[in-house]
């Protein structure tokens, strides 16, 4: 293997590792929200919102950082910020678990972590796309990295759910402090690994960033793709996030299960199916276009969401750990209970959301050339949708209930279907 190819391989592996880090940080927010929602009804999605709100402020600056100091140094800055953010969240676990001041400290930590994952996303996606040569091969690398992202996303809610167990008024951030300590160690080790890795970076285009952004926004398919990304991240987070609240709400308060462990397990299954979908896509993306994949998964997702909305809540099945359950999982026993069948269709949506990110990014940056880095910064700014759309859905819960709130998700998926069919045509307008 030539020195150039060897450096390219190392760069790809490093980017894959960072892809997993993104999910690890991001997917702590919604499960942690269970802790705060029991204290303050409005607080469940605010940590998630703070995490994604950082994208609004950091997306374009992250693109500027890449053009000024390169991909590797930008990634190191991100990892340092991630370590600081986790430390701040850990401090909240040492404070009074019910005080509003504790919640403010936690939100600050979530916001700092948001800067971390925004910068990492800005680094990872364009670099993998460029290293793969763009087109189907570029999408294939993004989907492969997304598989590791989904693996980390699968494990995170499982760990949080196991640490919390049953949600009660006494549940606090102290219950999840072991995971935060592990996270600190992972960030420290990650920083050292990336620092010591010799990464061969793609050539960066010079020029004024304002002009680069203006040039990128001259492409209609990018503008429509930015909207699609805004909605997609909200879809990805909102489906399992609201399901966690739906299942973990205490029975005494009108909930159906009141179990964070069951909610976390099902959310983990959702992310596991995202892993399966991304692995599958990584194998077929060299031959099957991003457009075909997105059209297929969006159509399927709409069907699954409609089934989840219209199937009566009274249609249930017995979970493992329940006497009448046909499944005995001795090594992975849930507390038992009757789970609404509609939740299974929500979990299955993980197969559909799995390929949307890479596909949309690939379609929206097609033909941009030197404007790709600027476009990536714009993309990261719109990832704030991962905080906004779930907040809108959570607000809808107060009006129409948990299940009917998924109409918000249906509308968002319908737009992405439109984008794949019509809006993604390369057009400089």
XYZ file of C-alpha atoms in Angstrom:
429
model
C 0.000 0.000 0.000
C 1.411 3.410 -0.973
C 2.100 6.081 1.632
C -0.740 8.175 0.198
C -3.249 5.303 0.410
C -2.053 4.429 3.918
C -2.638 8.019 5.067
C -6.052 7.997 3.442
C -6.993 4.791 5.279
C -5.864 6.230 8.631
C -7.912 9.363 7.952
C -11.004 7.269 7.200
C -10.612 5.210 10.401
C -10.153 8.373 12.482
C -13.300 9.920 10.988
C -15.273 6.719 11.666
C -14.214 6.870 15.328
C -15.298 10.501 15.597
C -18.638 9.578 14.023
C -19.260 7.246 16.974
C -18.347 10.001 19.439
C -21.041 12.257 17.965
C -23.792 9.771 18.808
C -22.421 9.006 22.254
C -22.683 12.662 23.280
C -25.945 13.449 21.482
C -27.890 10.438 22.704
C -27.389 11.146 26.377
C -29.682 14.191 26.223
C -33.101 12.565 25.696
C -32.628 9.784 28.323
C -31.322 12.367 30.804
C -34.508 14.285 30.083
C -36.466 11.622 31.979
C -34.728 12.761 35.153
C -35.732 16.370 34.704
C -39.228 15.795 33.319
C -40.259 14.172 36.605
C -39.154 17.366 38.396
C -40.436 19.889 35.851
C -42.978 18.830 33.213
C -41.582 21.283 30.657
C -37.959 20.279 31.135
C -37.749 16.917 29.364
C -36.550 18.090 25.953
C -34.691 21.225 27.041
C -31.343 19.436 27.470
C -31.749 18.049 23.971
C -32.694 21.535 22.765
C -29.566 23.077 24.312
C -27.436 20.358 22.751
C -28.768 21.145 19.297
C -29.098 24.912 19.812
C -25.307 25.047 19.815
C -25.396 24.090 16.120
C -27.145 27.371 15.328
C -24.196 29.313 16.735
C -21.337 27.014 15.776
C -22.207 25.598 12.344
C -20.687 28.338 10.181
C -17.786 29.124 12.586
C -16.905 25.419 12.479
C -16.623 25.639 8.699
C -14.390 28.692 9.076
C -12.195 26.821 11.580
C -11.676 24.029 9.058
C -10.533 26.469 6.371
C -8.191 28.223 8.837
C -6.604 25.391 10.839
C -7.572 22.193 9.016
C -9.691 19.165 9.862
C -7.433 17.556 12.489
C -6.918 20.639 14.688
C -10.617 21.454 14.424
C -11.457 17.931 15.649
C -9.081 18.366 18.600
C -10.837 21.607 19.580
C -14.152 19.747 19.449
C -12.939 16.917 21.693
C -11.584 19.397 24.247
C -14.978 21.133 24.335
C -16.708 17.776 24.728
C -14.574 16.952 27.769
C -15.408 20.311 29.354
C -19.126 19.841 28.651
C -19.186 16.423 30.304
C -17.315 17.801 33.340
C -19.961 20.521 33.732
C -22.763 17.951 33.515
C -20.962 15.832 36.091
C -20.853 18.834 38.422
C -24.654 18.983 38.205
C -24.764 15.388 39.511
C -22.983 16.523 42.700
C -25.532 19.271 43.422
C -29.055 19.269 44.856
C -30.950 16.990 42.459
C -34.205 18.972 42.564
C -32.899 22.553 42.511
C -33.427 24.713 39.433
C -29.803 25.893 39.750
C -28.695 22.273 39.259
C -30.774 22.119 36.085
C -29.157 25.316 34.797
C -25.685 23.828 35.308
C -26.771 20.656 33.484
C -28.137 22.721 30.571
C -24.859 24.639 30.363
C -22.975 21.331 30.077
C -25.380 20.135 27.382
C -24.863 23.387 25.460
C -21.059 23.037 25.576
C -21.350 19.421 24.405
C -23.473 20.742 21.548
C -20.519 22.819 20.337
C -18.430 19.641 20.413
C -20.756 17.490 18.303
C -21.460 20.344 15.878
C -17.762 20.788 15.138
C -17.218 17.022 14.873
C -20.096 16.723 12.405
C -18.656 19.569 10.349
C -15.345 17.717 10.203
C -16.510 14.154 9.649
C -19.155 14.377 6.925
C -17.344 16.395 4.231
C -14.069 14.596 4.905
C -15.610 11.150 4.437
C -17.474 12.359 1.351
C -14.243 13.746 -0.143
C -12.157 10.703 0.854
C -14.739 8.527 -0.899
C -14.598 10.663 -4.040
C -18.158 11.997 -3.702
C -21.139 10.425 -5.438
C -22.241 6.922 -4.431
C -18.810 6.040 -3.001
C -18.807 9.146 -0.820
C -22.261 8.235 0.464
C -21.030 4.688 1.093
C -18.287 5.946 3.448
C -20.728 8.239 5.259
C -23.141 5.335 5.752
C -20.326 3.116 7.060
C -19.349 5.793 9.550
C -23.030 6.159 10.369
C -23.076 2.474 11.341
C -20.577 3.129 14.129
C -22.574 6.221 15.014
C -25.669 4.035 15.412
C -23.798 1.477 17.524
C -22.847 4.191 20.023
C -26.386 5.556 19.823
C -27.784 2.090 20.617
C -25.679 1.574 23.723
C -26.111 5.035 25.270
C -29.874 4.916 26.103
C -29.466 1.310 27.281
C -26.812 2.385 29.785
C -28.805 5.406 30.937
C -32.019 3.370 31.287
C -30.215 0.695 33.295
C -28.705 3.301 35.628
C -32.042 5.080 36.190
C -34.344 2.032 36.452
C -37.757 3.154 37.688
C -38.314 6.898 37.436
C -39.340 8.405 40.780
C -39.338 11.834 42.412
C -35.961 10.904 43.937
C -34.308 10.176 40.571
C -31.452 12.626 39.951
C -28.326 13.182 37.848
C -26.356 11.410 40.559
C -27.854 8.137 39.273
C -26.084 8.557 35.919
C -22.789 9.953 37.223
C -20.902 6.686 36.428
C -21.700 7.150 32.729
C -20.460 10.743 32.871
C -17.168 9.595 34.397
C -16.788 7.037 31.603
C -17.528 9.778 29.073
C -14.736 11.954 30.493
C -12.278 9.105 30.039
C -13.427 8.440 26.471
C -12.985 12.088 25.509
C -9.512 12.242 27.042
C -8.397 9.076 25.227
C -10.006 10.232 21.962
C -8.110 13.521 22.127
C -4.795 11.690 22.539
C -5.569 9.261 19.699
C -6.487 11.976 17.191
C -3.550 14.138 18.310
C -1.122 11.260 17.686
C -2.693 10.223 14.365
C -1.135 11.508 11.140
C -4.208 12.429 9.098
C -3.850 13.207 5.406
C -6.389 15.961 4.813
C -8.156 16.900 1.570
C -7.082 20.142 -0.059
C -9.011 23.144 1.212
C -10.222 25.944 -1.010
C -9.131 29.409 0.016
C -11.189 32.550 -0.184
C -13.480 34.669 1.938
C -15.977 32.517 3.866
C -18.774 35.023 3.285
C -18.269 34.703 -0.454
C -18.038 30.906 -0.144
C -21.337 30.763 1.721
C -22.967 33.087 -0.796
C -21.699 30.900 -3.607
C -22.976 27.721 -1.928
C -26.417 29.228 -1.373
C -26.613 29.881 -5.102
C -27.465 26.193 -5.547
C -31.195 25.518 -5.147
C -30.730 21.842 -4.294
C -28.439 22.809 -1.402
C -30.950 25.292 0.024
C -33.758 22.727 -0.114
C -31.361 20.117 1.293
C -30.562 22.360 4.268
C -34.287 22.433 5.089
C -34.405 18.643 4.716
C -31.510 18.233 7.173
C -33.216 20.564 9.662
C -36.308 18.344 9.585
C -34.433 15.034 9.416
C -32.450 15.526 12.625
C -35.692 16.431 14.402
C -37.260 13.239 13.048
C -34.332 11.073 14.136
C -34.358 12.478 17.671
C -38.113 12.984 18.062
C -39.282 9.454 17.281
C -37.376 7.668 20.091
C -37.229 10.739 22.359
C -40.986 11.165 22.703
C -41.422 7.392 22.960
C -39.088 7.431 25.984
C -41.326 9.972 27.724
C -44.459 8.063 26.677
C -43.258 4.820 28.284
C -41.401 6.216 31.289
C -44.181 8.480 32.583
C -45.126 7.117 36.040
C -48.326 5.070 36.132
C -49.497 7.142 39.102
C -49.452 10.187 36.823
C -51.408 8.478 34.051
C -48.538 6.695 32.294
C -48.766 3.166 30.913
C -45.483 1.606 32.124
C -43.483 4.105 34.163
C -40.236 2.337 33.333
C -37.098 4.124 32.174
C -35.427 0.738 31.660
C -38.072 -0.445 29.178
C -38.141 2.951 27.471
C -34.350 2.961 27.195
C -34.327 -0.596 25.849
C -36.812 0.230 23.106
C -34.942 3.425 22.227
C -31.787 1.323 22.047
C -33.572 -1.049 19.658
C -34.508 1.927 17.483
C -30.853 2.967 17.276
C -29.845 -0.660 16.734
C -32.124 -0.801 13.695
C -30.454 2.397 12.494
C -27.190 0.493 12.753
C -28.639 -2.360 10.685
C -29.954 0.086 8.082
C -26.661 1.940 7.793
C -24.661 -1.272 7.525
C -26.976 -2.423 4.750
C -26.695 0.927 3.019
C -22.914 0.860 3.277
C -22.942 -2.322 1.195
C -25.434 -1.187 -1.437
C -24.656 2.526 -1.740
C -21.962 1.866 -4.322
C -24.700 0.678 -6.688
C -27.985 2.119 -5.378
C -28.361 5.891 -5.566
C -29.020 8.097 -2.542
C -32.241 9.289 -4.191
C -33.626 5.757 -4.552
C -32.759 4.928 -0.959
C -34.397 8.057 0.479
C -37.582 7.636 -1.579
C -37.894 4.050 -0.338
C -37.295 4.757 3.352
C -39.464 7.883 3.463
C -42.413 6.055 1.916
C -41.977 3.196 4.379
C -41.593 5.554 7.358
C -44.864 7.318 6.563
C -46.679 3.968 6.530
C -45.113 2.917 9.845
C -45.939 6.238 11.502
C -49.550 6.101 10.341
C -49.867 2.578 11.760
C -48.423 3.809 15.073
C -50.899 6.676 15.158
C -54.061 4.750 14.224
C -53.599 1.378 15.974
C -55.494 1.586 19.301
C -53.404 1.850 22.464
C -55.410 -1.067 23.849
C -53.680 -3.408 21.376
C -50.765 -4.631 23.471
C -48.450 -7.596 23.945
C -46.744 -8.968 27.040
C -43.114 -8.043 27.606
C -40.477 -10.548 28.771
C -40.733 -10.756 32.548
C -44.523 -10.996 32.372
C -46.026 -14.443 33.136
C -48.045 -14.540 29.921
C -45.107 -13.519 27.737
C -44.078 -16.192 25.184
C -40.453 -14.978 25.394
C -38.150 -15.722 28.312
C -35.023 -13.564 28.251
C -33.366 -14.655 31.462
C -30.212 -12.646 30.818
C -32.056 -9.547 29.652
C -35.291 -9.481 31.625
C -37.372 -6.347 31.524
C -39.659 -5.514 34.413
C -42.565 -6.877 32.431
C -45.824 -5.216 31.482
C -48.129 -4.660 28.525
C -46.511 -2.709 25.709
C -48.707 -1.001 23.090
C -48.071 -2.567 19.677
C -47.812 0.931 18.177
C -44.399 1.293 19.857
C -43.031 -1.506 17.667
C -43.832 0.508 14.543
C -42.038 3.512 16.029
C -38.988 1.360 16.734
C -39.061 0.035 13.146
C -38.742 3.617 11.904
C -35.080 3.300 12.874
C -34.537 1.305 9.679
C -35.904 4.242 7.708
C -34.113 7.118 9.414
C -30.831 5.224 9.159
C -29.931 6.309 5.630
C -31.500 9.772 5.515
C -28.576 11.805 6.879
C -25.928 10.479 4.514
C -28.309 10.474 1.557
C -29.477 14.066 2.052
C -25.913 15.319 2.618
C -24.732 13.482 -0.488
C -27.543 14.839 -2.696
C -27.330 18.393 -1.363
C -23.558 18.748 -1.839
C -23.462 17.164 -5.289
C -21.709 19.446 -7.765
C -20.691 22.083 -5.185
C -16.947 21.595 -5.637
C -15.003 24.269 -3.719
C -18.164 25.295 -1.849
C -18.469 21.931 -0.052
C -16.796 23.073 3.205
C -19.034 26.151 3.384
C -22.063 23.977 2.648
C -21.078 21.659 5.495
C -21.049 24.605 7.887
C -24.518 25.604 6.712
C -25.676 22.024 7.206
C -24.403 21.955 10.757
C -26.211 25.206 11.533
C -29.491 23.597 10.505
C -28.909 20.558 12.706
C -30.522 22.811 15.316
C -33.674 21.150 13.991
C -32.801 18.226 16.260
C -33.675 20.497 19.157
C -36.470 22.553 17.600
C -38.661 19.838 16.050
C -38.707 17.585 19.175
C -39.579 20.687 21.215
C -42.481 21.379 18.823
C -43.570 17.757 19.125
C -43.290 17.892 22.909
C -45.480 21.004 22.887
C -47.988 19.148 20.686
C -48.134 16.413 23.338
C -49.701 18.896 25.746
C -52.436 19.606 23.201
C -53.176 16.306 21.432
C -51.305 13.656 23.466
C -48.194 11.558 22.887
C -49.453 9.457 19.981
C -51.109 12.211 17.940
C -47.975 14.351 18.298
C -46.348 12.081 15.706
C -48.267 13.940 12.980
C -45.455 16.490 13.308
C -43.018 13.746 12.285
C -45.229 12.571 9.407
C -45.234 16.074 7.907
C -41.450 16.327 8.196
C -40.898 12.937 6.511
C -43.249 13.983 3.691
C -41.026 17.005 2.966
C -37.898 14.814 2.747
C -39.765 12.549 0.308
C -40.520 15.638 -1.805
C -36.857 16.642 -1.644
C -35.649 13.262 -2.872
C -38.177 13.153 -5.719
C -38.022 16.767 -6.917
C -35.927 19.156 -4.808
C -32.596 17.312 -5.040
C -32.075 17.936 -8.761
C -28.729 19.731 -9.095
C -29.552 23.315 -9.947
C -27.592 26.564 -9.722
C -30.267 29.222 -9.461
